[in-house]
Structure formats: C-alpha cells, structure tokens
Amino acid sequence: MRSAETRLPESLSFGTGRAVLDPVTGAPVQFLDDRAPVRRFLLDQDAAPWHSVEHQWGSGHLVTDRGAARWLAPSGRRMAEDVVEAVHTPLPGVRVEVRRCVDGAVLRERYTVVNSADESLAVTGLGIQTPFADWYRDARTSLEEAVHAHVFTGGTWAWVLAQPMSGEGRCLGLIVREGAVRAYSVESRNQASLSDVRGHLVLQVTDHARNPDAFGGQPVLRLAPGESVSLAWELDWYESVGAFTAATRPPAAFSAYAAETGTPIIVEAASVSSPDPQVKVEREAEGRYRVEASAHGPRTLDIGDGARTEVLFHLPLEEVVRRRVAYIACHQRAVERPGLLAHAFVPVNTRTGLTGATNGWPDWSDGSERIAMPLLLQAATVRGLADPEETGPLLDGWSRFAVRHLLDETDAPRRGSQTWHLEPRLYDMPWLARFFLDRHRAHGREEDLERAARIIERRFDLGGATHLSIDDSPTTTAVCDALDTAGQSARAARLREQLVDSARRFARLGRQLPAHEVSYEQAIVAPLLDLLSDAYALTGEAVFHDAIEERLPWLLAFGGPQPHARLHGIAIRHWDGYWFGENRLWGDVFPHYWSTLTATTLLRLPATLRTPDTDRLAETIFRANLANYHEDGSATCAFVMPSAVDGRPAHTADPLANDQDWHLVLWLRHHDDR
C-alpha cells in the first residue's frame, strides 16, 4: 500500500461503468454508466442544491453506549491499483474501516466497525448513506437522468436496485454479500425538500436506537474488545431487472406474497419461521414450507440464515368492503354540523375515534379525496355488500351536500365545503362525475346523468385536455356510453372527440409531460396510459398503440421486484404521510393506494400489450393494498415505511383514515369489468 498522501485515482472502473471518487474522502460521488453517460445514479449538488457533503456515498453514523457520531472525512487513507481504503475514528475506541476494490466487473465495498477499546461496545444504530438520485425535476429530466431506488431490507438477503425511471437502459444493483441490512431510513425529508424529493436513503445494519421494532425488530450489536462487525456489498451493472434478481441468489421463492386468511402461502427455502404467534409454519417436504394465518394483517417471516421479509394474510375483498362501509357509516360522518354539512364524510383518527374538523388543510377537507367514501358506499350497495336501507339515506344526503357545497353554479369543483378560497381542482371532477354517473346507473334518474355530463364538459372548459387527472379517461368514456344509451349520442361524440384530441396532444409531447401537483409521478403516467388506451380503443390508430408501448416501461419502473408484500410491484410514493396523515411524516408510503392505478391501467391495456405477467402483477398490487385496512373496518391513509425519517421514528401506520378507500373503489370496479 502507498502512503496516506498518495493522490487518489479519479475513478474506479467496473464493468463498462465507473465510480467517480471524491479526491478527499475517496468515496464515490457519482456512478456513471458509459453506455448512458447522461444518467446520474447518485445525487450531486450541481443538480440537487439541497444535497450536502454529509450525505456522500459511504459516509454514515453510529449510535452506541459510548455516544453517537457521524463519519465522513477519513483520518487515514491508503490506495493501490483498483483499491481504496479509508479509516475513520468517529468515537474514542471505535474505528470504521472502509475498503473499496474492483473485482473483475464488480465493485466491492466493505464497512467494518471495530471496537478498539478495552471495554465492550453496544451498537444501537449503524447506517450507511446511499444517496441514489431518486427525485423529480420534470418528466423529461426524470426519465432521462434519474433512477428509482427499489430497496429491500431483507437482512442477509438485502439489496437495492437503481433502475432508470424510463425503464430503459442498464440498472445499477447493490447486493449485500456479508452481514445484514435490516432497515433503511431517510434524511432530508421536510418542508424544504417537499414532494419532488425522495430524500437521502440510509441503509441500516440496525436502527434499534430510534425504532427497535421496525421491520420485525432491530438488534443491538454487542462487540467485545477487539471484535468487529462488517457489512459488505457488491455493485454491478445489469441489463434487466430479471438479471439483477437472479444475481441476488434468492434464498426463497414464494407462491404469493399475499393470500386470503385460511389460504396457505408456499415458501421454498432451507428453513422458514416467524416471530409472530399468529403464523403457522409447517414443513411439507425438504425445502418446502406451508405458511398460514387466520387473522388479517402483515406477518414477518424469517428465511434461512438471517433473511427476513413480510407476507400478508387478508380477509376476502367483499368482507373488507362490508366492514369498511360499516366503519365509515359509524365513524366518518360529520353529524354534529348543521344542515347539509352533516352529510359530509370526513377523516377520523382511528385511535381516538375523533373526526377531523375543517382546519384550512385541503387534504383533510370534506371534499377532494374524501369522495372515495361515498363512491365506496354506493359501489358496495349496488353489489349487495351493504344494506340499502342504511346507506340509501347517507348517499341521498351526500348527493345533496355535494351539489350544494362541492360544486359551484357552473359545476366546477370546490375542494371542500369551507375551502372557497381555493381554485377549482381538476383532479376532483372525474370523481364527482363518477359518483353521479353511478347514482344514475343505480336509480335511473336523468338529472344524475346530466350532472355527470356537465361536470365532464366543464372540466374540458377549465383546461382538462392538458391535465392528466386520475380516472378521467375511464370516467369520460363511461359517461359517453351512458349518454349514448340515453339518446344523447351527439353529445357523447363531442366528448369523445375532445378525449381523442387530448390523447393526440399528449402523444406529441413525448417525454415533455406537464407538471401537476408533483413534477413527475406514477399518478401522471397511469392516467396518461389510460387516455392513450381509450383513444386507441376509440380510433384503432397505430399512433396510440405505439405511444402506449413506448410509455408502458415508464409506469412499470415505479414498482420494484422486492419479495415483500408491501413492496412487490408497488409504485414509489413518498409524500402523502405529510399531506394526508396526522403524524405529518414525509417518507416512502408502502403500499400507497394510488399504486392501484398501475393495476387498473395494466388491465385496461390493449389486448396486444397485456400479458399473463401484467395481469398477475395487477392482482398482486390489488392484494398488497389490503394491508391498509384493519379487521374492525378502520384503516390508515399512510404506512410510512422507513425506520426513521429525519430522525423521527417511522415504519408506522398513520392513525388517520382519510383517502385510502380509492383502492377498494377501483378493485370493485375491476371486478365489474371482468
């Protein structure tokens, strides 16, 4: 080895890419794929001014019984050909050794914490920064330069897949080969970074100090004098998601990640157990286990030698709907208010049972996303999952409330009965139109169809042709079909023409999609594909089919291949714990109910683009979202996944039942379509 003063190499090349190194710390500041030089796999301050040097790749933190500290600049460095080593002394008697080396096409990194004192050391927090460039500037930049970081904290089976947001080009994969990653945390998520930023991802060997119960439990690492603990991983380039998952050498295979209570999940592994007493594990044969649970909820499984994941056992969909409807009717009505205001549906704290009062926060209003609740009651009633004698008066009252308080005299929406100061929100219009359309279907009243049609027409007047509103295209086509049946074919034809014109506009835009409430997200791409699919169904024009085929990978890239009930195929979404929850926690929400948009969009694709794999993925996404409901019919609007967010404990379900019922609404509608 050369001396500490020897100049570091500018980069370490591995495969057909390289890690660009910081000349002071010797840590990667960027991973570059020489086949796609524009792509940035790591955050940097040139592109993200909020990114700071403390969050450099391979820096980290320790929490111990001797104190806590971060490490960044090394106290010593050594190098040789294709090898860089650094030593950090973050605490007295504690040494962190970092080694990076190129081994063929692979970059290997090892992080070792050494207890160099004469007394034992208890480590309750150990995290390493991995600042993947998972953030949104605008659609085009996101698709061309950024990545989705799909994180699996599976203990000894842990990995991260950094996938281009376009779904095209090579992925960068991180695979743990020694030691374990048992959690991940997020930093830089706050009112300054807001919704376009996922934050700095920190891989945790343990996060016991902040959240001992996260991810099935976080250990205390006890080191005797002279002892050490190591975490080693490798980084490589992969041509496809499938090539990466094969390289992780999975120690288990699952028949499913979620199943109805009473239905087994078959796991092929060397061994399977669960710390959950409600889980029954039976060995059927060598390397084959039968896992069952009789109660609704996610369950932790331990696999082989130190691997861990989570499966879900759930009540049947129909039973979840029955219980959820009963809970809404009992707990989520604003009955204390006067007049029509008493017919609104509102959020509720499921711990205390106290409803949320209007407070100027539009994401807690009695309109907008809360429209899912009357839609669910209406859908359940039509399908015989709720008693019309009980729901009928509630829906009649809500209909009158909506006309009076959620729509103005032009049929433009208000975000709530007491949010008159806000501009009309295009997102709300398809949801309101769908309610009155479903009401027309249930009762045959012409005025309900007229209301639905006027809302859609007004939406186009307000610029809806350039806005990718959730459920807009499916609702518009459904309204058009109802207008045809009612003898208003000319009116339906005009709406369809506007819909197709909108699809042409978006097909021409390519990657230059307009920003919505977030600069770029899955809830922009899914409505885009719905719009193009409906335009193709209406016209048969190849331009729409080609546009769908080009954009479908954008949608699929939002979801990762993690072998975990909350994560598999679930689109990344990382802001709704703050906007919709009571805990005001930023950070990844898994599963978020709008991940169901991926499922419904996949099932509406042209037959030439649907496959058994896309159909199976849709079913997996539907089932995963049942994790957001409890056996008593209560629910959470946001399960915030990381063990901690900006130091606050997370990995928790927000107590507010708010907007999650869209999942049930969309799944019931899929059953009808099928």
XYZ file of C-alpha atoms in Angstrom:
674
model
C 0.000 0.000 0.000
C 1.119 3.560 -0.672
C 1.192 6.301 1.924
C -1.780 8.384 3.027
C -0.512 11.341 0.963
C -0.701 9.445 -2.326
C -3.152 11.010 -4.722
C -6.333 9.042 -5.156
C -7.452 7.880 -8.585
C -10.221 9.943 -10.128
C -12.412 6.876 -10.545
C -12.686 3.135 -10.151
C -13.822 1.399 -13.327
C -16.003 -1.695 -13.047
C -17.694 -3.384 -15.950
C -18.445 -0.729 -18.547
C -19.066 1.922 -15.923
C -17.185 3.670 -13.169
C -17.365 5.219 -9.747
C -16.133 8.816 -9.753
C -14.268 9.401 -6.474
C -14.032 12.360 -4.133
C -10.342 13.379 -4.001
C -10.533 13.960 -0.226
C -12.646 11.111 1.109
C -12.069 8.515 -1.611
C -15.827 7.848 -1.684
C -17.965 7.690 -4.846
C -19.634 10.960 -5.724
C -21.221 9.525 -8.866
C -21.748 6.223 -10.627
C -21.641 6.573 -14.389
C -22.764 4.054 -16.992
C -20.536 4.586 -20.001
C -23.363 3.357 -22.229
C -25.665 6.102 -20.909
C -23.411 8.949 -19.760
C -26.298 11.357 -19.105
C -27.770 9.113 -16.428
C -26.917 10.080 -12.864
C -27.287 7.303 -10.314
C -26.343 9.476 -7.329
C -27.460 12.886 -6.155
C -24.996 15.725 -6.551
C -25.058 19.381 -5.598
C -24.959 20.582 -9.195
C -28.371 19.042 -9.870
C -29.760 18.999 -6.319
C -28.675 22.038 -4.275
C -30.140 20.526 -1.091
C -27.697 17.601 -1.352
C -24.837 18.140 1.105
C -21.433 16.571 1.589
C -22.557 14.870 4.818
C -24.749 12.643 2.665
C -21.915 11.462 0.441
C -21.965 7.804 -0.514
C -20.383 5.640 2.175
C -20.492 8.221 4.930
C -22.557 7.112 7.875
C -23.499 7.247 11.505
C -23.120 5.262 14.710
C -25.197 5.254 17.877
C -23.553 3.399 20.767
C -23.468 3.214 24.539
C -20.370 5.451 24.325
C -22.104 8.146 22.331
C -23.158 8.849 18.769
C -21.285 10.277 15.795
C -21.157 10.525 12.037
C -18.173 9.757 9.823
C -17.178 11.426 6.541
C -13.585 12.659 6.147
C -11.124 9.833 6.897
C -8.344 10.061 9.438
C -6.213 7.942 7.128
C -6.218 6.657 3.546
C -4.365 4.039 1.575
C -4.539 3.009 -2.047
C -3.210 0.545 -4.556
C -4.289 -0.362 -8.049
C -8.089 -0.636 -8.065
C -8.192 -0.496 -4.244
C -9.019 2.451 -1.970
C -9.070 2.142 1.811
C -10.047 4.681 4.437
C -10.107 4.714 8.223
C -12.447 6.819 10.331
C -12.404 7.361 14.104
C -15.866 8.740 14.864
C -15.705 7.911 18.597
C -12.929 7.167 21.082
C -12.107 3.495 20.883
C -14.208 2.993 17.746
C -12.741 2.633 14.273
C -14.632 2.416 10.977
C -12.661 0.817 8.159
C -13.861 1.215 4.579
C -12.434 -0.757 1.668
C -13.354 -0.377 -1.998
C -11.888 -2.598 -4.675
C -12.613 -3.687 -8.211
C -13.002 -7.424 -8.625
C -13.439 -8.166 -12.316
C -16.649 -6.433 -13.398
C -17.796 -5.812 -9.823
C -17.096 -3.015 -7.360
C -16.899 -4.386 -3.823
C -17.264 -2.307 -0.675
C -16.741 -3.386 2.909
C -17.608 -1.342 6.011
C -16.185 -2.636 9.292
C -16.826 -1.202 12.746
C -14.044 -2.192 15.150
C -14.198 -1.925 18.912
C -10.579 -0.901 19.569
C -11.141 -0.103 23.248
C -10.634 -2.319 26.284
C -14.334 -2.393 27.133
C -17.366 -3.832 25.378
C -19.378 -1.759 22.912
C -23.126 -1.850 22.284
C -24.087 -0.531 18.849
C -27.747 0.511 18.598
C -27.537 2.457 15.358
C -25.409 1.850 12.276
C -26.350 3.437 8.958
C -24.537 3.991 5.665
C -25.502 6.709 3.202
C -26.542 5.637 -0.309
C -27.818 8.850 -1.953
C -29.442 7.442 -5.073
C -30.752 10.064 -7.489
C -34.407 9.229 -6.893
C -36.114 12.594 -7.319
C -38.235 14.514 -9.800
C -37.199 17.715 -11.550
C -39.556 17.432 -14.504
C -40.779 14.495 -16.555
C -38.153 14.671 -19.263
C -35.213 15.078 -16.884
C -36.546 12.350 -14.622
C -36.919 9.903 -17.489
C -33.513 10.658 -18.957
C -31.332 11.226 -15.900
C -32.872 9.907 -12.661
C -33.434 6.474 -11.144
C -35.957 4.696 -8.950
C -34.213 3.123 -5.949
C -36.004 -0.126 -5.098
C -34.870 -1.035 -1.580
C -35.198 -4.452 0.047
C -34.012 -4.616 3.657
C -34.094 -8.405 3.786
C -31.351 -8.872 6.392
C -28.731 -11.143 4.817
C -30.885 -11.068 1.653
C -30.787 -7.284 1.289
C -30.290 -5.320 -1.903
C -31.037 -2.086 -3.761
C -31.888 -1.823 -7.453
C -31.314 1.602 -9.031
C -33.459 1.467 -12.163
C -33.679 4.221 -14.803
C -37.041 5.962 -14.491
C -37.667 5.355 -18.182
C -37.471 1.616 -17.595
C -34.849 1.563 -20.368
C -31.115 1.002 -20.111
C -28.999 -0.749 -17.569
C -29.667 -0.836 -13.857
C -27.136 -0.435 -11.098
C -27.541 -3.124 -8.489
C -26.265 -3.264 -4.905
C -26.304 -6.741 -3.311
C -25.314 -7.449 0.300
C -22.861 -10.365 0.396
C -21.767 -10.283 4.041
C -23.585 -9.030 7.110
C -27.138 -7.721 7.002
C -29.220 -4.650 6.229
C -32.275 -4.804 8.469
C -33.856 -1.404 7.835
C -33.484 1.803 5.896
C -34.027 5.384 6.957
C -34.475 8.644 5.070
C -32.902 12.041 5.648
C -33.608 15.463 4.087
C -37.400 14.979 4.012
C -39.091 18.093 5.295
C -40.936 21.248 4.285
C -37.832 22.459 2.438
C -37.462 19.455 0.120
C -41.231 18.887 -0.324
C -42.797 16.271 -2.597
C -40.408 16.069 -5.557
C -37.564 14.771 -3.387
C -37.403 11.234 -2.017
C -34.514 12.210 0.217
C -31.225 10.614 1.179
C -31.537 6.860 1.648
C -29.578 5.332 4.510
C -29.087 1.561 4.714
C -29.264 0.456 8.341
C -27.412 -2.512 9.799
C -29.558 -1.680 12.808
C -31.794 1.243 13.780
C -32.560 -0.018 17.276
C -31.812 3.343 18.908
C -34.584 5.130 17.026
C -37.049 2.356 16.245
C -36.366 -1.022 17.894
C -39.494 -2.702 16.484
C -39.114 -1.599 12.842
C -39.018 -4.247 10.112
C -39.751 -7.054 12.546
C -37.180 -5.935 15.119
C -33.785 -4.228 15.223
C -30.912 -5.875 17.136
C -28.324 -4.441 19.499
C -24.875 -5.328 18.166
C -22.564 -6.157 21.072
C -18.821 -6.123 20.426
C -16.251 -7.340 22.914
C -12.844 -5.600 22.972
C -11.142 -6.161 19.630
C -14.293 -7.516 17.981
C -15.835 -6.056 14.826
C -18.956 -6.186 12.698
C -18.844 -5.910 8.908
C -21.227 -5.152 6.081
C -20.036 -5.952 2.559
C -21.829 -5.466 -0.715
C -21.092 -5.515 -4.400
C -22.175 -3.139 -7.154
C -22.617 -4.158 -10.763
C -24.467 -3.214 -13.946
C -27.460 -5.274 -15.080
C -29.196 -5.424 -18.440
C -32.595 -6.126 -16.902
C -34.493 -6.386 -13.640
C -34.628 -10.151 -14.101
C -30.859 -10.397 -14.463
C -30.445 -8.468 -11.236
C -32.910 -10.510 -9.174
C -31.197 -13.702 -10.352
C -27.846 -12.285 -9.211
C -29.188 -11.718 -5.703
C -29.255 -15.523 -5.335
C -32.682 -15.577 -3.654
C -32.800 -17.949 -0.683
C -36.574 -18.338 -1.029
C -39.372 -18.499 -3.582
C -42.995 -17.678 -2.739
C -46.224 -18.911 -4.271
C -47.602 -15.451 -3.429
C -46.823 -12.514 -1.180
C -50.442 -12.089 -0.078
C -53.300 -14.541 0.343
C -56.705 -14.743 1.984
C -56.762 -15.915 5.587
C -57.028 -19.691 5.577
C -55.214 -19.955 2.244
C -51.575 -21.042 2.546
C -48.544 -19.368 1.043
C -45.976 -21.938 -0.058
C -42.360 -20.962 0.557
C -39.442 -22.876 -0.906
C -36.415 -22.276 1.314
C -33.895 -24.035 3.542
C -35.929 -23.013 6.573
C -38.898 -20.768 7.377
C -40.125 -19.466 10.725
C -41.989 -16.478 12.104
C -41.735 -14.466 15.325
C -45.492 -13.854 15.015
C -47.503 -16.308 17.163
C -50.481 -15.985 14.819
C -48.492 -17.505 11.959
C -48.461 -21.268 11.483
C -45.499 -22.725 9.575
C -45.499 -26.386 8.556
C -42.715 -28.225 6.758
C -44.300 -30.132 3.861
C -41.105 -31.537 2.428
C -37.391 -30.834 2.286
C -37.084 -27.163 1.350
C -40.859 -26.589 1.160
C -42.974 -24.865 3.837
C -46.665 -24.096 4.212
C -47.378 -20.727 5.879
C -50.851 -19.790 7.131
C -52.529 -17.226 9.373
C -56.137 -16.948 10.441
C -56.085 -13.230 11.314
C -55.939 -10.302 8.891
C -52.628 -8.446 8.697
C -48.984 -8.390 7.568
C -46.717 -11.095 9.034
C -42.938 -11.295 9.389
C -41.114 -14.364 8.057
C -37.533 -15.391 8.813
C -35.834 -17.244 5.977
C -32.745 -19.444 6.194
C -29.685 -17.865 7.786
C -30.685 -14.298 8.645
C -33.017 -13.333 5.775
C -36.316 -11.655 6.604
C -39.383 -10.445 4.713
C -43.103 -9.860 5.136
C -46.202 -11.552 3.748
C -49.844 -10.544 4.081
C -52.880 -12.572 5.025
C -56.119 -10.744 4.432
C -59.857 -11.082 4.701
C -61.748 -11.573 1.419
C -62.297 -8.362 -0.524
C -66.057 -8.493 -0.019
C -65.652 -8.809 3.743
C -63.161 -5.931 3.892
C -65.658 -3.789 1.975
C -68.528 -4.721 4.307
C -66.508 -3.857 7.391
C -65.068 -0.713 5.900
C -68.504 0.577 4.861
C -69.870 -0.084 8.343
C -66.935 1.768 9.897
C -67.352 4.775 7.593
C -71.075 4.983 8.329
C -70.441 4.825 12.065
C -67.264 6.880 12.483
C -66.576 9.131 9.479
C -69.618 11.357 9.190
C -69.775 14.990 10.302
C -73.124 14.538 12.064
C -72.539 17.411 14.503
C -72.685 20.003 11.737
C -75.854 21.840 10.712
C -77.948 21.256 7.607
C -76.433 19.592 4.561
C -72.951 19.880 6.080
C -73.870 16.996 8.370
C -73.940 14.644 5.360
C -70.217 15.015 4.596
C -67.699 12.218 5.047
C -64.510 13.247 6.824
C -61.197 11.810 8.075
C -61.067 10.199 11.513
C -58.328 9.380 13.998
C -58.728 5.636 14.384
C -57.042 5.619 17.800
C -59.327 8.145 19.450
C -62.373 7.929 17.188
C -62.389 11.709 16.810
C -63.237 13.072 13.371
C -61.142 15.774 11.772
C -62.594 19.267 11.808
C -62.185 21.581 8.834
C -58.958 23.463 9.508
C -57.912 25.019 6.220
C -55.786 21.999 5.247
C -57.317 20.933 1.912
C -56.087 17.331 2.163
C -58.247 16.918 5.266
C -61.293 18.656 3.791
C -64.723 17.095 3.317
C -64.224 17.055 -0.466
C -61.494 16.013 -2.906
C -60.037 12.594 -1.996
C -62.787 12.002 0.584
C -65.122 11.472 -2.388
C -63.855 7.879 -2.283
C -66.083 7.195 0.729
C -69.478 7.866 -0.903
C -68.222 6.124 -4.045
C -67.378 3.067 -1.946
C -70.737 3.098 -0.147
C -72.502 3.363 -3.483
C -70.447 0.565 -5.045
C -70.964 -1.687 -2.037
C -74.709 -1.095 -2.054
C -75.085 -1.955 -5.725
C -73.102 -5.166 -5.224
C -75.115 -6.298 -2.213
C -72.272 -5.670 0.241
C -74.183 -3.008 2.185
C -77.800 -2.624 3.260
C -79.553 -0.034 1.035
C -81.882 0.791 3.915
C -78.824 2.067 5.798
C -76.693 3.510 3.017
C -79.524 4.980 0.948
C -80.183 7.956 3.255
C -76.433 8.561 3.637
C -75.933 8.680 -0.119
C -79.033 10.820 -0.702
C -77.718 13.286 1.841
C -74.209 13.275 0.411
C -75.567 13.870 -3.097
C -77.372 16.997 -1.931
C -74.315 18.062 0.073
C -72.077 17.682 -2.998
C -74.384 19.699 -5.253
C -74.628 22.485 -2.699
C -71.111 22.556 -1.240
C -68.661 20.770 -3.574
C -69.844 22.223 -6.897
C -70.374 25.846 -7.843
C -73.120 27.151 -10.108
C -71.032 26.213 -13.201
C -70.392 22.639 -11.960
C -66.757 23.444 -11.227
C -65.492 21.741 -8.037
C -64.594 23.102 -4.657
C -62.004 21.228 -2.594
C -64.369 21.216 0.346
C -67.391 22.903 1.822
C -65.241 25.536 3.532
C -62.378 25.977 1.070
C -63.943 28.708 -1.022
C -60.589 30.470 -1.264
C -59.058 27.730 -3.421
C -59.196 27.489 -7.200
C -61.199 24.651 -8.825
C -59.205 21.416 -8.750
C -59.339 19.380 -11.951
C -58.484 16.172 -10.083
C -61.834 16.270 -8.271
C -64.020 16.470 -11.379
C -63.853 12.869 -12.645
C -64.528 11.659 -9.099
C -67.638 13.800 -8.724
C -68.795 12.848 -12.216
C -68.311 9.168 -11.395
C -70.458 9.496 -8.269
C -73.391 10.968 -10.191
C -72.915 8.502 -13.053
C -73.026 5.565 -10.641
C -76.044 7.134 -8.986
C -77.743 7.341 -12.389
C -76.954 3.693 -13.039
C -78.405 2.701 -9.684
C -81.586 4.762 -9.825
C -82.055 5.729 -13.462
C -82.601 9.404 -12.710
C -81.844 11.646 -15.691
C -80.684 14.528 -13.512
C -77.774 12.465 -12.188
C -76.535 11.667 -15.705
C -76.987 15.304 -16.645
C -74.891 16.349 -13.659
C -72.135 13.857 -14.519
C -72.009 15.005 -18.148
C -71.939 18.688 -17.224
C -69.042 18.125 -14.838
C -67.010 16.431 -17.586
C -67.882 19.157 -20.091
C -66.942 21.815 -17.558
C -63.645 20.031 -16.968
C -62.718 20.458 -20.623
C -63.743 24.131 -20.371
C -61.279 24.556 -17.487
C -58.348 23.049 -19.407
C -58.820 19.375 -18.651
C -57.489 18.373 -22.076
C -53.980 19.263 -20.879
C -54.267 17.725 -17.402
C -53.745 14.046 -16.599
C -56.379 13.670 -13.912
C -56.734 10.344 -12.138
C -59.634 8.262 -13.528
C -60.571 10.972 -16.019
C -60.422 8.960 -19.231
C -62.270 5.882 -17.848
C -64.952 8.125 -16.346
C -65.363 10.193 -19.508
C -65.793 7.127 -21.696
C -68.277 5.666 -19.196
C -70.297 8.903 -19.223
C -70.261 8.845 -23.026
C -71.615 5.292 -23.058
C -74.417 6.337 -20.715
C -75.217 9.334 -22.911
C -75.492 7.025 -25.928
C -77.930 4.829 -24.039
C -79.936 7.912 -23.057
C -80.237 9.013 -26.701
C -77.650 11.796 -26.473
C -75.179 10.386 -28.993
C -74.177 13.747 -30.453
C -73.204 14.988 -27.019
C -71.247 11.794 -26.373
C -69.477 12.128 -29.717
C -68.302 15.641 -28.848
C -66.824 14.444 -25.567
C -65.105 11.509 -27.249
C -63.637 13.846 -29.854
C -62.226 16.058 -27.110
C -60.800 13.000 -25.384
C -59.062 11.794 -28.545
C -57.723 15.286 -29.239
C -56.256 15.328 -25.736
C -54.596 11.961 -26.381
C -53.082 13.279 -29.625
C -51.671 16.249 -27.746
C -50.003 14.038 -25.138
C -48.707 11.600 -27.743
C -46.955 14.513 -29.453
C -45.453 15.752 -26.179
C -43.419 12.589 -25.723
C -41.409 12.919 -22.511
C -42.240 16.596 -22.011
C -45.200 15.968 -19.748
C -46.552 18.945 -17.805
C -46.023 19.100 -14.068
C -49.063 18.514 -11.901
C -49.167 18.693 -8.100
C -45.867 16.788 -8.252
C -43.415 17.420 -11.083
C -43.460 13.761 -12.162
C -45.043 10.690 -10.604
C -46.794 7.385 -11.231
C -50.169 9.129 -10.880
C -49.289 11.138 -14.002
C -48.126 8.188 -16.096
C -51.041 5.854 -15.275
C -53.727 8.379 -16.375
C -51.630 9.071 -19.478
C -51.704 5.397 -20.438
C -55.436 5.212 -19.694
C -56.021 8.153 -22.014
C -53.945 6.614 -24.805
C -55.615 3.208 -24.333
C -59.072 4.738 -24.631
C -58.041 6.756 -27.673
C -56.735 3.576 -29.287
C -59.962 1.734 -28.464
C -61.999 4.562 -29.996
C -59.917 5.058 -33.161
C -57.775 1.979 -33.715
C -54.953 4.300 -34.808
C -51.468 2.827 -34.572
C -50.026 6.091 -33.244
C -51.798 5.481 -29.948
C -50.743 1.846 -29.733
C -47.123 2.852 -30.361
C -47.359 5.589 -27.736
C -48.682 3.123 -25.137
C -45.925 0.627 -25.907
C -43.259 3.324 -25.524
C -44.625 4.648 -22.221
C -45.563 1.390 -20.509
C -41.988 0.853 -19.185
C -42.232 4.281 -17.510
C -45.146 3.020 -15.439
C -43.675 -0.370 -14.612
C -40.386 1.171 -13.470
C -42.101 2.847 -10.497
C -42.570 -0.568 -8.863
C -39.736 -2.845 -7.822
C -39.287 -6.636 -7.640
C -38.846 -6.848 -3.857
C -40.054 -10.190 -2.413
C -42.191 -8.394 0.168
C -45.959 -7.992 0.486
C -45.842 -4.208 0.893
C -43.320 -3.624 -1.879
C -43.589 -6.059 -4.781
C -44.714 -4.078 -7.819
C -45.885 -1.173 -5.642
C -45.149 2.256 -7.095
C -42.858 4.505 -5.070
C -44.720 7.429 -3.499
C -43.161 9.392 -0.681
C -45.151 12.451 0.348
C -48.664 11.539 1.435
C -47.808 10.759 5.039
C -47.256 14.503 5.346
C -50.119 15.844 3.245
C -52.821 13.368 4.248
C -51.654 11.927 7.580
C -51.912 13.228 11.111
C -48.312 12.391 12.039
C -47.043 14.755 9.314
C -44.324 12.278 8.356
C -42.657 12.515 4.990
C -41.086 9.368 3.546
C -41.989 6.352 1.421
C -45.589 5.169 1.797
C -45.939 1.442 1.047
C -48.376 0.463 -0.172
C -49.980 3.724 -1.220
C -53.495 3.287 -2.552
C -52.736 5.085 -5.816
C -50.378 2.215 -6.584
C -53.669 0.561 -7.571
C -53.660 2.833 -10.621
C -50.862 0.681 -12.026
C -53.107 -2.373 -11.644
C -56.171 -0.827 -13.278
C -54.086 0.655 -16.090
C -52.452 -2.710 -16.824
C -55.867 -4.346 -17.007
C -57.123 -1.697 -19.463
C -54.219 -2.070 -21.898
C -54.907 -3.164 -25.473
C -55.038 -6.950 -25.713
C -51.823 -6.909 -27.752
C -49.917 -5.448 -24.788
C -51.500 -7.346 -21.889
C -49.667 -10.470 -20.765
C -50.127 -13.076 -18.029
C -47.302 -11.323 -16.165
C -49.005 -7.911 -16.250
C -52.271 -9.495 -15.126
C -50.527 -11.249 -12.232
C -48.806 -8.022 -11.249
C -52.157 -6.226 -11.187
C -53.599 -8.859 -8.866
C -50.543 -8.606 -6.599
C -50.935 -4.824 -6.333
C -54.644 -5.080 -5.506
C -53.965 -7.581 -2.729
C -50.998 -5.664 -1.286
C -53.167 -2.636 -0.569
C -55.359 -4.659 1.780
C -52.564 -4.118 4.309
C -54.035 -0.636 4.850
C -57.260 -1.943 6.448
C -57.829 -3.481 9.855
C -60.211 -6.204 10.940
C -62.585 -3.726 12.585
C -63.008 -1.753 9.349
C -60.670 1.054 10.340
C -57.824 1.986 8.021
C -54.677 4.036 7.573
C -54.059 6.617 4.898
C -50.301 6.082 5.017
C -47.947 3.392 6.240
C -44.632 5.254 6.261
C -42.054 2.570 5.517
C -38.568 3.802 6.605
C -37.442 3.053 10.153
C -36.866 6.781 10.660
C -37.421 9.983 8.688
C -35.151 12.920 9.558
C -34.532 11.213 12.885
C -38.200 10.654 13.764
C -39.269 7.026 14.218
C -41.419 5.796 11.341
C -42.274 2.332 9.956
C -45.739 3.052 11.240
C -49.330 3.354 10.126
C -50.669 6.883 10.414
C -53.727 6.930 12.704
C -55.810 8.889 10.206
C -58.292 7.069 7.981
C -58.555 9.538 5.149
C -58.230 8.791 1.438
C -57.168 5.128 1.154
C -60.602 3.845 0.036
C -59.859 4.581 -3.624
C -58.147 1.198 -3.651
C -61.390 -0.615 -2.792
C -63.380 1.508 -5.240
C -61.031 0.685 -8.106
C -60.778 -3.008 -7.256
C -64.561 -3.389 -7.126
C -64.822 -1.649 -10.479
C -62.265 -4.067 -11.926
C -64.390 -6.983 -10.726
C -67.352 -5.494 -12.585
C -65.328 -5.002 -15.760
C -64.054 -8.552 -15.575
